[in-house]
CSV table of C-alpha atoms in Angstrom, one decimal:
chain,number,residue,atom,x,y,z
A,1,MET,CA,-40.5,16.6,-68.4
A,2,THR,CA,-39.8,12.9,-68.4
A,3,SER,CA,-40.6,11.0,-65.2
A,4,GLU,CA,-37.2,9.1,-65.5
A,5,ILE,CA,-34.5,10.2,-63.2
A,6,THR,CA,-30.9,9.1,-63.1
A,7,LEU,CA,-29.1,8.6,-59.9
A,8,PHE,CA,-25.3,9.1,-60.4
A,9,VAL,CA,-23.7,7.2,-57.5
A,10,ASN,CA,-20.2,7.1,-56.1
A,11,PRO,CA,-20.3,4.1,-53.6
A,12,ALA,CA,-17.0,5.1,-52.0
A,13,ALA,CA,-18.1,8.7,-51.1
A,14,GLY,CA,-17.8,9.6,-47.5
A,15,ARG,CA,-16.1,6.3,-46.6
A,16,GLY,CA,-18.9,4.2,-48.0
A,17,ARG,CA,-21.8,6.4,-47.2
A,18,GLY,CA,-22.6,7.0,-50.9
A,19,ALA,CA,-23.8,3.4,-51.4
A,20,HIS,CA,-26.1,3.6,-48.5
A,21,ALA,CA,-27.4,7.1,-49.3
A,22,ALA,CA,-28.7,6.0,-52.8
A,23,ALA,CA,-31.4,3.9,-51.3
A,24,PRO,CA,-33.3,6.5,-49.2
A,25,ALA,CA,-32.9,9.1,-52.0
A,26,ALA,CA,-34.3,6.8,-54.6
A,27,ARG,CA,-37.1,5.8,-52.3
A,28,GLU,CA,-38.2,9.5,-52.0
A,29,LEU,CA,-38.0,10.0,-55.7
A,30,ARG,CA,-40.1,6.9,-56.4
A,31,ALA,CA,-42.6,7.9,-53.8
A,32,ALA,CA,-43.0,11.2,-55.7
A,33,GLY,CA,-43.9,9.3,-58.9
A,34,PHE,CA,-40.5,9.2,-60.6
A,35,THR,CA,-38.8,6.2,-62.2
A,36,VAL,CA,-35.2,5.9,-61.0
A,37,HIS,CA,-32.3,4.4,-62.8
A,38,ALA,CA,-28.8,4.2,-61.2
A,39,VAL,CA,-25.5,4.9,-62.9
A,40,VAL,CA,-22.3,3.5,-61.2
A,41,GLY,CA,-19.1,3.6,-63.2
A,42,GLU,CA,-16.1,1.2,-63.0
A,43,ASP,CA,-13.9,4.4,-62.7
A,44,ALA,CA,-14.3,8.1,-63.2
A,45,PRO,CA,-13.9,8.1,-67.0
A,46,ASP,CA,-16.4,5.2,-67.3
A,47,ALA,CA,-18.9,7.0,-64.8
A,48,LEU,CA,-18.7,10.2,-66.8
A,49,ARG,CA,-19.4,8.3,-70.1
A,50,ARG,CA,-22.4,6.6,-68.4
A,51,ALA,CA,-23.7,9.9,-67.1
A,52,ARG,CA,-23.3,11.6,-70.5
A,53,ARG,CA,-25.2,8.7,-72.1
A,54,ALA,CA,-28.1,9.2,-69.7
A,55,VAL,CA,-28.2,12.9,-70.4
A,56,ASP,CA,-28.2,12.4,-74.1
A,57,ALA,CA,-31.0,9.9,-73.8
A,58,GLY,CA,-33.2,12.6,-72.2
A,59,THR,CA,-33.1,11.8,-68.5
A,60,GLY,CA,-35.3,14.2,-66.5
A,61,ALA,CA,-32.4,15.0,-64.0
A,62,LEU,CA,-29.0,13.8,-63.1
A,63,VAL,CA,-28.9,13.3,-59.3
A,64,ALA,CA,-25.3,13.0,-57.9
A,65,VAL,CA,-25.1,10.9,-54.8
A,66,GLY,CA,-21.6,11.5,-53.3
A,67,GLY,CA,-19.3,14.3,-52.6
A,68,ASP,CA,-17.7,17.2,-54.5
A,69,GLY,CA,-15.7,14.9,-56.6
A,70,LEU,CA,-18.8,13.2,-58.0
A,71,VAL,CA,-20.5,16.6,-58.4
A,72,SER,CA,-17.6,17.7,-60.4
A,73,LEU,CA,-18.1,14.7,-62.7
A,74,ALA,CA,-21.8,15.3,-62.9
A,75,LEU,CA,-21.2,19.0,-63.9
A,76,GLN,CA,-19.1,17.8,-66.9
A,77,ALA,CA,-22.3,15.9,-68.0
A,78,VAL,CA,-24.9,18.5,-67.6
A,79,ALA,CA,-23.3,22.0,-67.7
A,80,GLY,CA,-24.4,24.1,-70.6
A,81,GLY,CA,-27.4,21.9,-71.3
A,82,THR,CA,-31.0,21.8,-70.1
A,83,THR,CA,-30.8,18.7,-67.8
A,84,PRO,CA,-31.1,19.9,-64.1
A,85,LEU,CA,-28.6,18.6,-61.5
A,86,GLY,CA,-29.6,17.2,-58.2
A,87,VAL,CA,-27.2,16.7,-55.3
A,88,ILE,CA,-27.5,14.2,-52.5
A,89,ALA,CA,-24.5,15.3,-50.5
A,90,VAL,CA,-22.8,12.5,-48.6
A,91,GLY,CA,-19.1,13.1,-49.2
A,92,THR,CA,-16.4,14.5,-47.0
A,93,GLY,CA,-16.3,18.2,-48.0
A,94,ASN,CA,-19.7,18.9,-49.7
A,95,ASP,CA,-18.7,22.5,-50.4
A,96,PHE,CA,-21.0,22.7,-53.5
A,97,ALA,CA,-24.0,21.6,-51.6
A,98,ARG,CA,-23.2,23.9,-48.6
A,99,THR,CA,-22.8,26.9,-51.0
A,100,LEU,CA,-26.4,26.3,-52.3
A,101,GLY,CA,-28.0,25.6,-49.0
A,102,LEU,CA,-28.6,21.9,-49.9
A,103,PRO,CA,-29.0,19.3,-47.2
A,104,VAL,CA,-25.7,17.6,-46.1
A,105,GLY,CA,-25.7,14.0,-44.8
A,106,ASP,CA,-29.4,13.7,-45.1
A,107,PRO,CA,-30.2,11.7,-48.3
A,108,ALA,CA,-33.9,11.4,-47.6
A,109,ARG,CA,-34.5,15.0,-47.2
A,110,ALA,CA,-32.3,15.9,-50.2
A,111,GLY,CA,-34.3,13.4,-52.2
A,112,ARG,CA,-37.5,15.0,-51.2
A,113,LEU,CA,-36.3,18.4,-52.1
A,114,ALA,CA,-35.1,17.2,-55.5
A,115,ALA,CA,-38.5,15.6,-56.2
A,116,ALA,CA,-40.4,18.7,-55.1
A,117,ALA,CA,-38.1,20.9,-57.3
A,118,LEU,CA,-38.8,18.7,-60.3
A,119,LYS,CA,-42.5,19.1,-59.9
A,120,ALA,CA,-42.3,22.9,-59.3
A,121,SER,CA,-41.1,25.8,-61.4
A,122,PRO,CA,-37.8,25.5,-63.2
A,123,ALA,CA,-34.8,25.1,-60.9
A,124,PRO,CA,-32.6,28.1,-60.3
A,125,ALA,CA,-29.8,28.5,-62.7
A,126,ILE,CA,-26.3,29.2,-61.3
A,127,ASP,CA,-23.0,30.3,-62.8
A,128,LEU,CA,-20.1,27.9,-63.3
A,129,GLY,CA,-16.4,28.5,-63.8
A,130,ARG,CA,-14.7,27.0,-67.0
A,131,ALA,CA,-11.1,26.4,-67.1
A,132,GLY,CA,-10.0,25.1,-70.6
A,133,ASP,CA,-12.7,22.4,-71.2
A,134,ARG,CA,-13.4,21.7,-67.5
A,135,TRP,CA,-16.4,23.1,-65.6
A,136,PHE,CA,-16.2,23.8,-61.8
A,137,GLY,CA,-18.7,25.0,-59.3
A,138,THR,CA,-16.6,26.1,-56.3
A,139,ILE,CA,-13.0,27.2,-56.4
A,140,LEU,CA,-10.0,26.8,-58.6
A,141,ALA,CA,-6.8,26.6,-56.5
A,142,SER,CA,-3.2,27.2,-57.3
A,143,GLY,CA,0.0,27.8,-55.4
A,144,PHE,CA,0.4,26.7,-51.8
A,145,ASP,CA,-2.9,24.9,-51.5
A,146,SER,CA,-2.5,23.0,-54.8
A,147,ARG,CA,1.0,22.0,-53.7
A,148,VAL,CA,-0.4,20.5,-50.6
A,149,SER,CA,-2.9,18.5,-52.8
A,150,ASP,CA,-0.1,17.4,-55.1
A,151,ARG,CA,2.0,16.2,-52.1
A,152,GLY,CA,-1.0,14.6,-50.3
A,153,ASN,CA,-2.0,12.6,-53.4
A,154,ARG,CA,1.6,11.2,-53.5
A,155,ILE,CA,1.5,10.0,-49.9
A,156,ARG,CA,0.3,6.4,-49.6
A,157,LEU,CA,0.1,6.2,-45.7
A,158,PRO,CA,-1.6,7.4,-43.6
A,159,VAL,CA,-5.0,7.4,-45.4
A,160,GLY,CA,-7.7,10.0,-45.0
A,161,ARG,CA,-7.3,13.7,-44.1
A,162,LEU,CA,-4.1,13.0,-42.0
A,163,ARG,CA,-2.0,12.6,-45.1
A,164,TYR,CA,-3.0,16.1,-46.2
A,165,ASP,CA,-2.2,17.5,-42.7
A,166,LEU,CA,1.3,16.0,-43.1
A,167,ALA,CA,1.5,17.3,-46.6
A,168,MET,CA,0.6,20.8,-45.3
A,169,LEU,CA,3.4,20.7,-42.7
A,170,ALA,CA,5.9,19.6,-45.4
A,171,GLU,CA,4.8,22.4,-47.7
A,172,LEU,CA,5.0,24.9,-44.9
A,173,ALA,CA,8.6,23.9,-44.2
A,174,ALA,CA,9.3,24.4,-48.0
A,175,LEU,CA,7.2,27.6,-48.3
A,176,ARG,CA,8.3,29.9,-51.1
A,177,PRO,CA,6.5,32.5,-53.3
A,178,VAL,CA,5.2,31.5,-56.7
A,179,PRO,CA,5.9,33.7,-59.6
A,180,TYR,CA,2.6,34.3,-61.3
A,181,ARG,CA,1.7,36.1,-64.7
A,182,ILE,CA,-1.9,37.1,-64.5
A,183,SER,CA,-4.2,38.9,-67.0
A,184,LEU,CA,-7.6,40.0,-65.8
A,185,ASP,CA,-10.5,40.5,-68.3
A,186,GLY,CA,-8.0,40.6,-71.2
A,187,GLY,CA,-6.0,43.5,-69.6
A,188,PRO,CA,-2.2,43.7,-69.4
A,189,VAL,CA,-0.2,40.9,-67.9
A,190,ARG,CA,0.8,41.4,-64.2
A,191,GLU,CA,3.8,39.7,-62.8
A,192,ILE,CA,3.4,39.1,-59.2
A,193,GLU,CA,4.9,36.8,-56.5
A,194,ALA,CA,2.2,35.2,-54.3
A,195,THR,CA,1.7,32.4,-51.9
A,196,LEU,CA,-1.5,31.3,-53.7
A,197,VAL,CA,-4.2,32.4,-56.1
A,198,ALA,CA,-7.7,31.2,-55.8
A,199,VAL,CA,-10.5,31.7,-58.3
A,200,GLY,CA,-13.9,31.4,-56.8
A,201,ASN,CA,-17.2,30.8,-58.5
A,202,GLY,CA,-18.5,30.0,-55.0
A,203,PRO,CA,-17.1,30.9,-51.6
A,204,MET,CA,-15.7,27.7,-50.2
A,205,TYR,CA,-13.5,24.6,-50.7
A,206,GLY,CA,-11.7,22.1,-48.6
A,207,GLY,CA,-14.6,21.2,-46.4
A,208,GLY,CA,-15.8,24.8,-45.4
A,209,MET,CA,-12.7,27.0,-45.9
A,210,ARG,CA,-14.2,30.3,-47.2
A,211,MET,CA,-11.1,31.3,-49.3
A,212,CYS,CA,-13.4,33.3,-51.7
A,213,ALA,CA,-15.9,34.2,-49.0
A,214,GLY,CA,-17.7,37.0,-51.0
A,215,ALA,CA,-18.0,35.0,-54.2
A,216,ARG,CA,-21.6,34.7,-55.6
A,217,THR,CA,-23.0,32.1,-57.9
A,218,ASP,CA,-25.3,34.3,-59.7
A,219,ASP,CA,-23.4,37.5,-60.5
A,220,GLY,CA,-21.6,36.4,-63.7
A,221,LEU,CA,-18.2,37.1,-62.1
A,222,LEU,CA,-15.3,35.1,-60.5
A,223,ASP,CA,-13.6,36.3,-57.3
A,224,VAL,CA,-9.8,36.2,-57.7
A,225,VAL,CA,-8.3,36.0,-54.2
A,226,VAL,CA,-4.4,36.6,-54.2
A,227,VAL,CA,-2.5,35.9,-51.0
A,228,GLY,CA,0.8,37.7,-51.5
A,229,ALA,CA,4.2,36.5,-50.5
A,230,VAL,CA,4.1,36.0,-46.8
A,231,SER,CA,6.2,34.4,-44.1
A,232,ARG,CA,5.6,31.0,-42.7
A,233,ARG,CA,4.6,32.7,-39.3
A,234,THR,CA,2.1,34.9,-41.1
A,235,LEU,CA,0.5,32.1,-43.0
A,236,LEU,CA,0.1,30.1,-39.9
A,237,ARG,CA,-1.5,33.0,-38.0
A,238,VAL,CA,-3.8,34.0,-40.9
A,239,PHE,CA,-4.8,30.4,-42.0
A,240,PRO,CA,-7.4,29.7,-39.3
A,241,ARG,CA,-9.3,32.8,-40.4
A,242,VAL,CA,-10.1,31.2,-43.7
A,243,TYR,CA,-12.9,29.3,-42.1
A,244,ARG,CA,-14.7,32.6,-41.3
A,245,GLY,CA,-13.6,34.4,-44.4
A,246,THR,CA,-12.0,37.2,-42.3
A,247,HIS,CA,-8.6,36.6,-43.8
A,248,LEU,CA,-9.8,38.8,-46.7
A,249,GLY,CA,-9.1,41.9,-44.5
A,250,HIS,CA,-5.4,40.9,-44.2
A,251,PRO,CA,-3.2,43.5,-46.0
A,252,ALA,CA,-1.4,40.7,-47.9
A,253,VAL,CA,-4.7,39.6,-49.4
A,254,THR,CA,-6.4,41.2,-52.4
A,255,VAL,CA,-9.7,40.4,-54.1
A,256,GLU,CA,-10.8,41.3,-57.6
A,257,ARG,CA,-14.0,40.3,-59.5
A,258,VAL,CA,-13.6,39.5,-63.1
A,259,ARG,CA,-15.3,37.7,-66.0
A,260,SER,CA,-12.3,35.9,-67.2
A,261,LEU,CA,-8.5,35.7,-66.5
A,262,THR,CA,-5.4,33.9,-67.7
A,263,LEU,CA,-3.2,32.3,-65.0
A,264,GLU,CA,0.4,31.2,-65.5
A,265,ALA,CA,3.0,30.0,-63.0
A,266,PRO,CA,5.9,27.5,-63.6
A,267,GLY,CA,5.5,24.0,-62.2
A,268,THR,CA,2.1,24.8,-60.6
A,269,THR,CA,-0.9,22.4,-60.9
A,270,ALA,CA,-4.4,23.8,-60.7
A,271,TYR,CA,-7.2,22.0,-58.9
A,272,ALA,CA,-10.9,22.8,-59.2
A,273,ASP,CA,-13.6,21.3,-57.1
A,274,GLY,CA,-10.8,19.4,-55.5
A,275,GLU,CA,-9.9,17.6,-58.7
A,276,PRO,CA,-6.6,18.2,-60.7
A,277,LEU,CA,-6.8,20.1,-63.9
A,278,GLY,CA,-3.2,19.9,-64.9
A,279,ARG,CA,-0.4,22.4,-65.0
A,280,LEU,CA,-0.8,26.2,-65.6
A,281,PRO,CA,-1.2,28.2,-67.8
A,282,LEU,CA,-5.1,28.1,-68.0
A,283,THR,CA,-7.6,30.6,-69.1
A,284,VAL,CA,-10.6,30.7,-66.7
A,285,ARG,CA,-14.0,32.3,-67.4
A,286,CYS,CA,-17.4,32.5,-65.7
A,287,VAL,CA,-20.3,31.2,-67.6
A,288,PRO,CA,-23.5,32.7,-66.3
A,289,GLY,CA,-26.6,30.5,-65.7
A,290,ALA,CA,-24.6,27.4,-66.9
A,291,VAL,CA,-26.5,24.8,-64.8
A,292,ARG,CA,-29.8,24.4,-63.0
A,293,VAL,CA,-29.7,22.9,-59.5
A,294,LEU,CA,-32.6,21.1,-57.9
A,295,GLY,CA,-33.6,22.2,-54.5
A,296,ALA,CA,-31.1,25.1,-54.2
A,297,VAL,CA,-32.4,27.5,-51.6
A,298,ARG,CA,-29.4,29.9,-51.4
A,299,PRO,CA,-27.9,30.6,-54.9
A,300,VAL,CA,-26.2,33.6,-53.3
A,301,PRO,CA,-24.5,32.4,-50.1
A,302,GLU,CA,-24.2,34.7,-47.0
A,303,ALA,CA,-20.7,35.7,-46.8
A,304,PRO,CA,-19.0,37.4,-43.8
A,305,GLY,CA,-16.8,39.6,-46.0
A,306,GLY,CA,-13.3,40.7,-45.2
A,307,GLY,CA,-13.6,43.7,-42.8
A,308,PRO,CA,-10.7,45.3,-41.1
A,309,TYR,CA,-8.1,42.8,-40.3
A,310,GLU,CA,-7.4,42.4,-36.6
A,311,ALA,CA,-4.0,41.1,-35.7
A,312,ASP,CA,-3.6,38.2,-33.3
A,313,HIS,CA,-2.3,39.1,-29.9
């Protein structure tokens, strides 16, 4: 393996932590004997072009320094190939890193782990989801949660997570079921009304929400979590349970594991790894062993599972 490593940097990640995190990560990689080159794009398309150029040139690894948004870009450059991915998680959510047991907010330690993994046996390969021509590592969201993202992206002020809190309140006020048409593993089309449909390669999104709590990154399957048509009151009561994954036991929630599915709903945008994919319909499939991740210690995350649902009192 070449000793040249590419740091793929988002300087704006984590409110500026990305730029500061690159230095200690690079220092650890250089101390381990690697030559480090940095890639910083002017915007997302430019950054992806530069990352792909480094991969095509034979870089020993692409190491993403940022959050889930940058990891998503990095996946587009390395998935399906032989170049391993390193992750220096310094973003806001860091769900991809948390899923794989990688350090969060500790760039020096993450750099040391990446360097050690490069010198050891081949990094473990994990599955990825693929929606159209887009790869994703965590969850594809559609319905209520994607409408919140749509609205939050349109709000200019306030900045940060508060605008998504406001967007959630607005979407709760306008809550309505979404008419879906779903086909699982090439089977017959089902017509259902649901609050949301989430497709999980991994268990979590949104900064630790375990929407697809039982999803594994090495089983060749996607977890399809359907939250049926529920009232505003029920949604508010069940929502806090998403952080523990115990919402899966609610009678309005169903889970199926599939290799592929088609998903259709009018006027509904899909998001994957927090990034917009465009309007449904989409065909989504699991691609086993699509990428190797440096330093991953938990390819199969511990999941609490659904269990019997206990109503709030």
